[in-house]
Amino acid sequence: MYDDRRPDDSPVNPVSPVIVVIFIAIIGIEGIFSLGNVGLIGGPQSIGWRLGALQDYAFSPAFLDYMLATGDAAPQLLMRFVTYPFIHGSFQSALIAGVMFLALGKFVGEAMKPLGLAILFLATVIGGALVFGLVAPDTEPLFGAFPAAYGMIGAYSYMLAIYYRAVGQNQVMAFRLIGILMGIQLLFGLFFETGMAWVADITAFVLGFALAPVLLPGGFARLRAKLRHR
């Protein structure tokens, strides 16, 4: 079979710069906290860096309640909708969430342009925080990159559904990944107090799945064509 690839073509598609930058931010910030926690940088005060960051950048339903009650949309309140994915409670949590985001972001980034990826990230983390803020207790914080990862899973599941439909296979197979992850999360919830962060995860997944048809190249044209045929 003739191979039309050029000699200098890489056999592995590069990861989108948007995904790389977000991943580096996730791991880099966690690296600072972890090094400070063991005393390698920052001196004695570095032990409190993680707690201080959680207080300053994590999201909480209490902030949403305050904004809705007072109409106050100060930048220091709004920023929490997009800063919470970069703060984690432990190195293990940051590593798992970061790797999930990088892996799924690579697959989605092979089909979606950088602007679409940036919109997908912002929409899913903001939407996840918003729904979480409406249903979770006021005292429960939201932090970590899992909603961002689940948003990518939603977009990837849409891409799989389109592929399975094209090859004549059952589109339900596209939801195996989210089913497995939710099953694992449910299992952990039976033995550990996991809180309601899953609300943000599911919301981000749904948003990722819903936005993918629009954000993928040609998405607006396909949507317009569908509306015209109705």
mmCIF file of C-alpha atoms in Angstrom:
data_model
loop_
_atom_site.group_PDB
_atom_site.id
_atom_site.type_symbol
_atom_site.label_atom_id
_atom_site.label_comp_id
_atom_site.label_asym_id
_atom_site.label_seq_id
_atom_site.Cartn_x
_atom_site.Cartn_y
_atom_site.Cartn_z
ATOM 1 C CA MET A 1 0.000 0.000 0.000
ATOM 2 C CA TYR A 2 1.301 3.439 -0.890
ATOM 3 C CA ASP A 3 2.087 5.656 2.079
ATOM 4 C CA ASP A 4 1.584 9.310 1.202
ATOM 5 C CA ARG A 5 3.065 10.654 4.412
ATOM 6 C CA ARG A 6 6.128 12.831 4.060
ATOM 7 C CA PRO A 7 9.361 11.567 5.638
ATOM 8 C CA ASP A 8 9.272 14.367 8.187
ATOM 9 C CA ASP A 9 5.666 13.705 9.274
ATOM 10 C CA SER A 10 5.387 12.589 12.873
ATOM 11 C CA PRO A 11 3.588 9.243 13.438
ATOM 12 C CA VAL A 12 2.046 10.751 16.575
ATOM 13 C CA ASN A 13 -0.254 13.755 16.325
ATOM 14 C CA PRO A 14 0.923 16.603 18.565
ATOM 15 C CA VAL A 15 -1.193 17.693 21.512
ATOM 16 C CA SER A 16 -3.006 20.999 21.031
ATOM 17 C CA PRO A 17 -1.189 23.961 22.646
ATOM 18 C CA VAL A 18 -4.374 24.816 24.556
ATOM 19 C CA ILE A 19 -4.392 21.407 26.230
ATOM 20 C CA VAL A 20 -0.647 21.544 26.911
ATOM 21 C CA VAL A 21 -0.821 24.975 28.551
ATOM 22 C CA ILE A 22 -3.716 23.972 30.814
ATOM 23 C CA PHE A 23 -2.014 20.695 31.739
ATOM 24 C CA ILE A 24 1.265 22.470 32.556
ATOM 25 C CA ALA A 25 -0.628 24.948 34.732
ATOM 26 C CA ILE A 26 -2.361 22.110 36.616
ATOM 27 C CA ILE A 27 0.829 20.137 37.224
ATOM 28 C CA GLY A 28 3.027 23.198 37.740
ATOM 29 C CA ILE A 29 0.827 24.673 40.460
ATOM 30 C CA GLU A 30 0.568 21.300 42.172
ATOM 31 C CA GLY A 31 4.332 20.910 41.913
ATOM 32 C CA ILE A 32 4.829 24.174 43.797
ATOM 33 C CA PHE A 33 2.434 23.067 46.545
ATOM 34 C CA SER A 34 4.025 19.624 46.831
ATOM 35 C CA LEU A 35 7.570 20.956 46.985
ATOM 36 C CA GLY A 36 6.523 23.539 49.533
ATOM 37 C CA ASN A 37 4.737 20.922 51.602
ATOM 38 C CA VAL A 38 7.956 18.931 52.047
ATOM 39 C CA GLY A 39 9.996 22.044 52.736
ATOM 40 C CA LEU A 40 12.076 22.113 49.548
ATOM 41 C CA ILE A 41 10.967 25.634 48.620
ATOM 42 C CA GLY A 42 9.416 28.607 50.382
ATOM 43 C CA GLY A 43 10.481 27.952 53.940
ATOM 44 C CA PRO A 44 8.111 27.172 56.845
ATOM 45 C CA GLN A 45 5.270 29.305 55.467
ATOM 46 C CA SER A 46 5.067 27.177 52.316
ATOM 47 C CA ILE A 47 3.208 24.478 54.261
ATOM 48 C CA GLY A 48 0.132 26.697 54.200
ATOM 49 C CA TRP A 49 0.265 27.520 50.490
ATOM 50 C CA ARG A 50 -2.261 24.855 49.468
ATOM 51 C CA LEU A 51 -4.775 25.842 52.135
ATOM 52 C CA GLY A 52 -4.382 29.507 51.241
ATOM 53 C CA ALA A 53 -4.931 28.771 47.562
ATOM 54 C CA LEU A 54 -8.057 26.749 48.337
ATOM 55 C CA GLN A 55 -9.415 29.665 50.352
ATOM 56 C CA ASP A 56 -8.589 32.199 47.635
ATOM 57 C CA TYR A 57 -9.309 30.317 44.394
ATOM 58 C CA ALA A 58 -11.636 27.351 45.050
ATOM 59 C CA PHE A 59 -15.354 27.681 44.268
ATOM 60 C CA SER A 60 -18.105 27.456 46.860
ATOM 61 C CA PRO A 61 -21.919 27.647 46.600
ATOM 62 C CA ALA A 62 -21.758 30.386 49.224
ATOM 63 C CA PHE A 63 -20.145 32.702 46.659
ATOM 64 C CA LEU A 64 -22.900 32.011 44.133
ATOM 65 C CA ASP A 65 -25.579 32.617 46.764
ATOM 66 C CA TYR A 66 -23.948 35.919 47.666
ATOM 67 C CA MET A 67 -23.703 36.996 44.018
ATOM 68 C CA LEU A 68 -27.344 36.138 43.328
ATOM 69 C CA ALA A 69 -28.556 37.855 46.491
ATOM 70 C CA THR A 70 -26.540 41.063 46.120
ATOM 71 C CA GLY A 71 -25.896 41.297 42.385
ATOM 72 C CA ASP A 72 -22.208 41.659 43.163
ATOM 73 C CA ALA A 73 -20.138 40.330 40.246
ATOM 74 C CA ALA A 74 -16.736 41.435 41.455
ATOM 75 C CA PRO A 75 -13.755 39.946 39.561
ATOM 76 C CA GLN A 76 -12.467 38.201 42.697
ATOM 77 C CA LEU A 77 -15.761 36.312 42.852
ATOM 78 C CA LEU A 78 -16.137 35.562 39.137
ATOM 79 C CA MET A 79 -12.579 34.281 38.812
ATOM 80 C CA ARG A 80 -13.380 31.338 41.081
ATOM 81 C CA PHE A 81 -15.505 29.830 38.297
ATOM 82 C CA VAL A 82 -12.316 29.297 36.272
ATOM 83 C CA THR A 83 -9.543 29.070 38.893
ATOM 84 C CA TYR A 84 -10.856 26.105 40.878
ATOM 85 C CA PRO A 85 -9.680 23.478 38.305
ATOM 86 C CA PHE A 86 -6.059 24.448 38.985
ATOM 87 C CA ILE A 87 -6.156 23.798 42.741
ATOM 88 C CA HIS A 88 -6.155 20.261 44.154
ATOM 89 C CA GLY A 89 -6.246 18.702 47.570
ATOM 90 C CA SER A 90 -3.303 16.376 46.924
ATOM 91 C CA PHE A 91 -0.609 15.485 44.414
ATOM 92 C CA GLN A 92 -2.397 12.230 43.545
ATOM 93 C CA SER A 93 -5.626 14.042 42.721
ATOM 94 C CA ALA A 94 -3.840 16.574 40.521
ATOM 95 C CA LEU A 95 -1.919 13.847 38.709
ATOM 96 C CA ILE A 96 -5.000 11.726 37.957
ATOM 97 C CA ALA A 97 -7.141 14.672 36.860
ATOM 98 C CA GLY A 98 -4.290 16.194 34.855
ATOM 99 C CA VAL A 99 -3.487 12.978 32.998
ATOM 100 C CA MET A 100 -7.172 12.384 32.233
ATOM 101 C CA PHE A 101 -7.484 15.910 30.870
ATOM 102 C CA LEU A 102 -4.307 15.579 28.794
ATOM 103 C CA ALA A 103 -5.251 12.194 27.319
ATOM 104 C CA LEU A 104 -8.847 13.091 26.420
ATOM 105 C CA GLY A 105 -7.818 16.589 25.364
ATOM 106 C CA LYS A 106 -5.328 15.099 22.915
ATOM 107 C CA PHE A 107 -8.024 13.009 21.231
ATOM 108 C CA VAL A 108 -10.515 15.879 21.083
ATOM 109 C CA GLY A 109 -7.801 18.295 19.963
ATOM 110 C CA GLU A 110 -7.079 16.146 16.920
ATOM 111 C CA ALA A 111 -10.491 17.141 15.554
ATOM 112 C CA MET A 112 -11.222 20.467 17.265
ATOM 113 C CA LYS A 113 -9.400 23.748 16.711
ATOM 114 C CA PRO A 114 -7.631 25.565 19.595
ATOM 115 C CA LEU A 115 -10.373 28.196 19.930
ATOM 116 C CA GLY A 116 -12.996 25.476 20.198
ATOM 117 C CA LEU A 117 -10.945 23.687 22.858
ATOM 118 C CA ALA A 118 -10.613 26.900 24.871
ATOM 119 C CA ILE A 119 -14.364 27.532 24.672
ATOM 120 C CA LEU A 120 -15.059 23.909 25.611
ATOM 121 C CA PHE A 121 -12.806 24.153 28.662
ATOM 122 C CA LEU A 122 -14.301 27.423 29.885
ATOM 123 C CA ALA A 123 -17.911 26.413 29.232
ATOM 124 C CA THR A 124 -17.629 23.056 30.988
ATOM 125 C CA VAL A 125 -15.795 24.260 34.091
ATOM 126 C CA ILE A 126 -18.023 27.320 34.472
ATOM 127 C CA GLY A 127 -21.193 25.320 33.831
ATOM 128 C CA GLY A 128 -20.069 22.606 36.236
ATOM 129 C CA ALA A 129 -19.431 25.152 38.969
ATOM 130 C CA LEU A 130 -22.746 26.908 38.338
ATOM 131 C CA VAL A 131 -24.880 23.764 38.677
ATOM 132 C CA PHE A 132 -22.782 22.586 41.631
ATOM 133 C CA GLY A 133 -23.360 25.949 43.289
ATOM 134 C CA LEU A 134 -27.117 25.617 42.881
ATOM 135 C CA VAL A 135 -27.456 22.168 44.454
ATOM 136 C CA ALA A 136 -24.508 21.572 46.800
ATOM 137 C CA PRO A 137 -24.376 22.700 50.457
ATOM 138 C CA ASP A 138 -22.992 26.188 51.013
ATOM 139 C CA THR A 139 -20.060 24.862 53.015
ATOM 140 C CA GLU A 140 -18.858 22.345 50.401
ATOM 141 C CA PRO A 141 -16.034 23.640 48.174
ATOM 142 C CA LEU A 142 -15.368 22.665 44.581
ATOM 143 C CA PHE A 143 -11.792 22.326 43.377
ATOM 144 C CA GLY A 144 -9.760 20.170 41.027
ATOM 145 C CA ALA A 145 -9.601 19.560 37.281
ATOM 146 C CA PHE A 146 -12.023 16.643 37.110
ATOM 147 C CA PRO A 147 -14.881 18.740 35.641
ATOM 148 C CA ALA A 148 -12.484 19.888 32.897
ATOM 149 C CA ALA A 149 -11.565 16.258 32.207
ATOM 150 C CA TYR A 150 -15.223 15.199 32.138
ATOM 151 C CA GLY A 151 -15.970 17.994 29.689
ATOM 152 C CA MET A 152 -13.374 16.504 27.343
ATOM 153 C CA ILE A 153 -14.893 13.059 27.896
ATOM 154 C CA GLY A 154 -18.264 14.457 26.823
ATOM 155 C CA ALA A 155 -16.832 15.858 23.589
ATOM 156 C CA TYR A 156 -14.906 12.648 22.936
ATOM 157 C CA SER A 157 -18.050 10.582 23.522
ATOM 158 C CA TYR A 158 -19.849 12.636 20.882
ATOM 159 C CA MET A 159 -17.021 11.991 18.425
ATOM 160 C CA LEU A 160 -17.209 8.260 19.182
ATOM 161 C CA ALA A 161 -20.986 8.264 18.721
ATOM 162 C CA ILE A 162 -20.567 9.815 15.272
ATOM 163 C CA TYR A 163 -17.931 7.236 14.377
ATOM 164 C CA TYR A 164 -20.025 4.289 15.543
ATOM 165 C CA ARG A 165 -23.010 5.575 13.595
ATOM 166 C CA ALA A 166 -20.865 5.910 10.477
ATOM 167 C CA VAL A 167 -19.646 2.309 10.719
ATOM 168 C CA GLY A 168 -23.072 0.946 11.595
ATOM 169 C CA GLN A 169 -22.345 0.050 15.219
ATOM 170 C CA ASN A 170 -24.416 0.757 18.328
ATOM 171 C CA GLN A 171 -23.860 4.372 19.402
ATOM 172 C CA VAL A 172 -24.422 3.391 23.035
ATOM 173 C CA MET A 173 -20.858 2.047 22.972
ATOM 174 C CA ALA A 174 -19.676 5.666 22.944
ATOM 175 C CA PHE A 175 -20.821 6.022 26.548
ATOM 176 C CA ARG A 176 -18.811 3.123 27.954
ATOM 177 C CA LEU A 177 -16.056 5.389 29.272
ATOM 178 C CA ILE A 178 -18.361 7.722 31.193
ATOM 179 C CA GLY A 179 -20.264 4.683 32.485
ATOM 180 C CA ILE A 180 -17.104 3.083 33.824
ATOM 181 C CA LEU A 181 -15.912 6.304 35.452
ATOM 182 C CA MET A 182 -19.267 6.974 37.072
ATOM 183 C CA GLY A 183 -19.348 3.389 38.323
ATOM 184 C CA ILE A 184 -15.928 3.812 39.918
ATOM 185 C CA GLN A 185 -17.029 7.105 41.458
ATOM 186 C CA LEU A 186 -20.170 5.472 42.850
ATOM 187 C CA LEU A 187 -18.085 2.649 44.305
ATOM 188 C CA PHE A 188 -15.799 5.130 46.036
ATOM 189 C CA GLY A 189 -18.854 6.951 47.339
ATOM 190 C CA LEU A 190 -20.011 3.803 49.103
ATOM 191 C CA PHE A 191 -16.823 3.625 51.169
ATOM 192 C CA PHE A 192 -15.630 7.233 51.357
ATOM 193 C CA GLU A 193 -17.253 10.618 51.819
ATOM 194 C CA THR A 194 -16.879 12.058 48.332
ATOM 195 C CA GLY A 195 -19.310 14.963 48.553
ATOM 196 C CA MET A 196 -21.242 16.342 45.593
ATOM 197 C CA ALA A 197 -18.380 17.142 43.231
ATOM 198 C CA TRP A 198 -19.889 14.515 40.915
ATOM 199 C CA VAL A 199 -22.612 17.052 40.095
ATOM 200 C CA ALA A 200 -20.011 19.306 38.476
ATOM 201 C CA ASP A 201 -18.468 16.291 36.694
ATOM 202 C CA ILE A 202 -21.767 15.140 35.175
ATOM 203 C CA THR A 203 -22.721 18.686 34.209
ATOM 204 C CA ALA A 204 -19.375 19.174 32.487
ATOM 205 C CA PHE A 205 -19.804 15.880 30.625
ATOM 206 C CA VAL A 206 -23.270 16.844 29.382
ATOM 207 C CA LEU A 207 -22.047 20.272 28.303
ATOM 208 C CA GLY A 208 -19.049 18.773 26.537
ATOM 209 C CA PHE A 209 -21.285 16.354 24.652
ATOM 210 C CA ALA A 210 -23.794 19.101 23.770
ATOM 211 C CA LEU A 211 -21.198 21.652 22.651
ATOM 212 C CA ALA A 212 -19.057 19.298 20.570
ATOM 213 C CA PRO A 213 -21.372 19.377 17.494
ATOM 214 C CA VAL A 214 -21.088 23.169 17.421
ATOM 215 C CA LEU A 215 -17.397 23.528 18.296
ATOM 216 C CA LEU A 216 -16.062 20.895 15.890
ATOM 217 C CA PRO A 217 -15.038 22.306 12.483
ATOM 218 C CA GLY A 218 -18.116 22.949 10.381
ATOM 219 C CA GLY A 219 -20.347 22.634 13.412
ATOM 220 C CA PHE A 220 -22.249 25.872 12.897
ATOM 221 C CA ALA A 221 -22.879 25.026 9.243
ATOM 222 C CA ARG A 222 -24.262 21.584 10.154
ATOM 223 C CA LEU A 223 -26.468 23.106 12.862
ATOM 224 C CA ARG A 224 -27.802 25.741 10.455
ATOM 225 C CA ALA A 225 -28.534 23.079 7.845
ATOM 226 C CA LYS A 226 -30.457 20.974 10.365
ATOM 227 C CA LEU A 227 -32.541 23.977 11.443
ATOM 228 C CA ARG A 228 -33.373 24.800 7.842
ATOM 229 C CA HIS A 229 -34.664 21.285 7.195
ATOM 230 C CA ARG A 230 -37.092 21.457 10.104
#
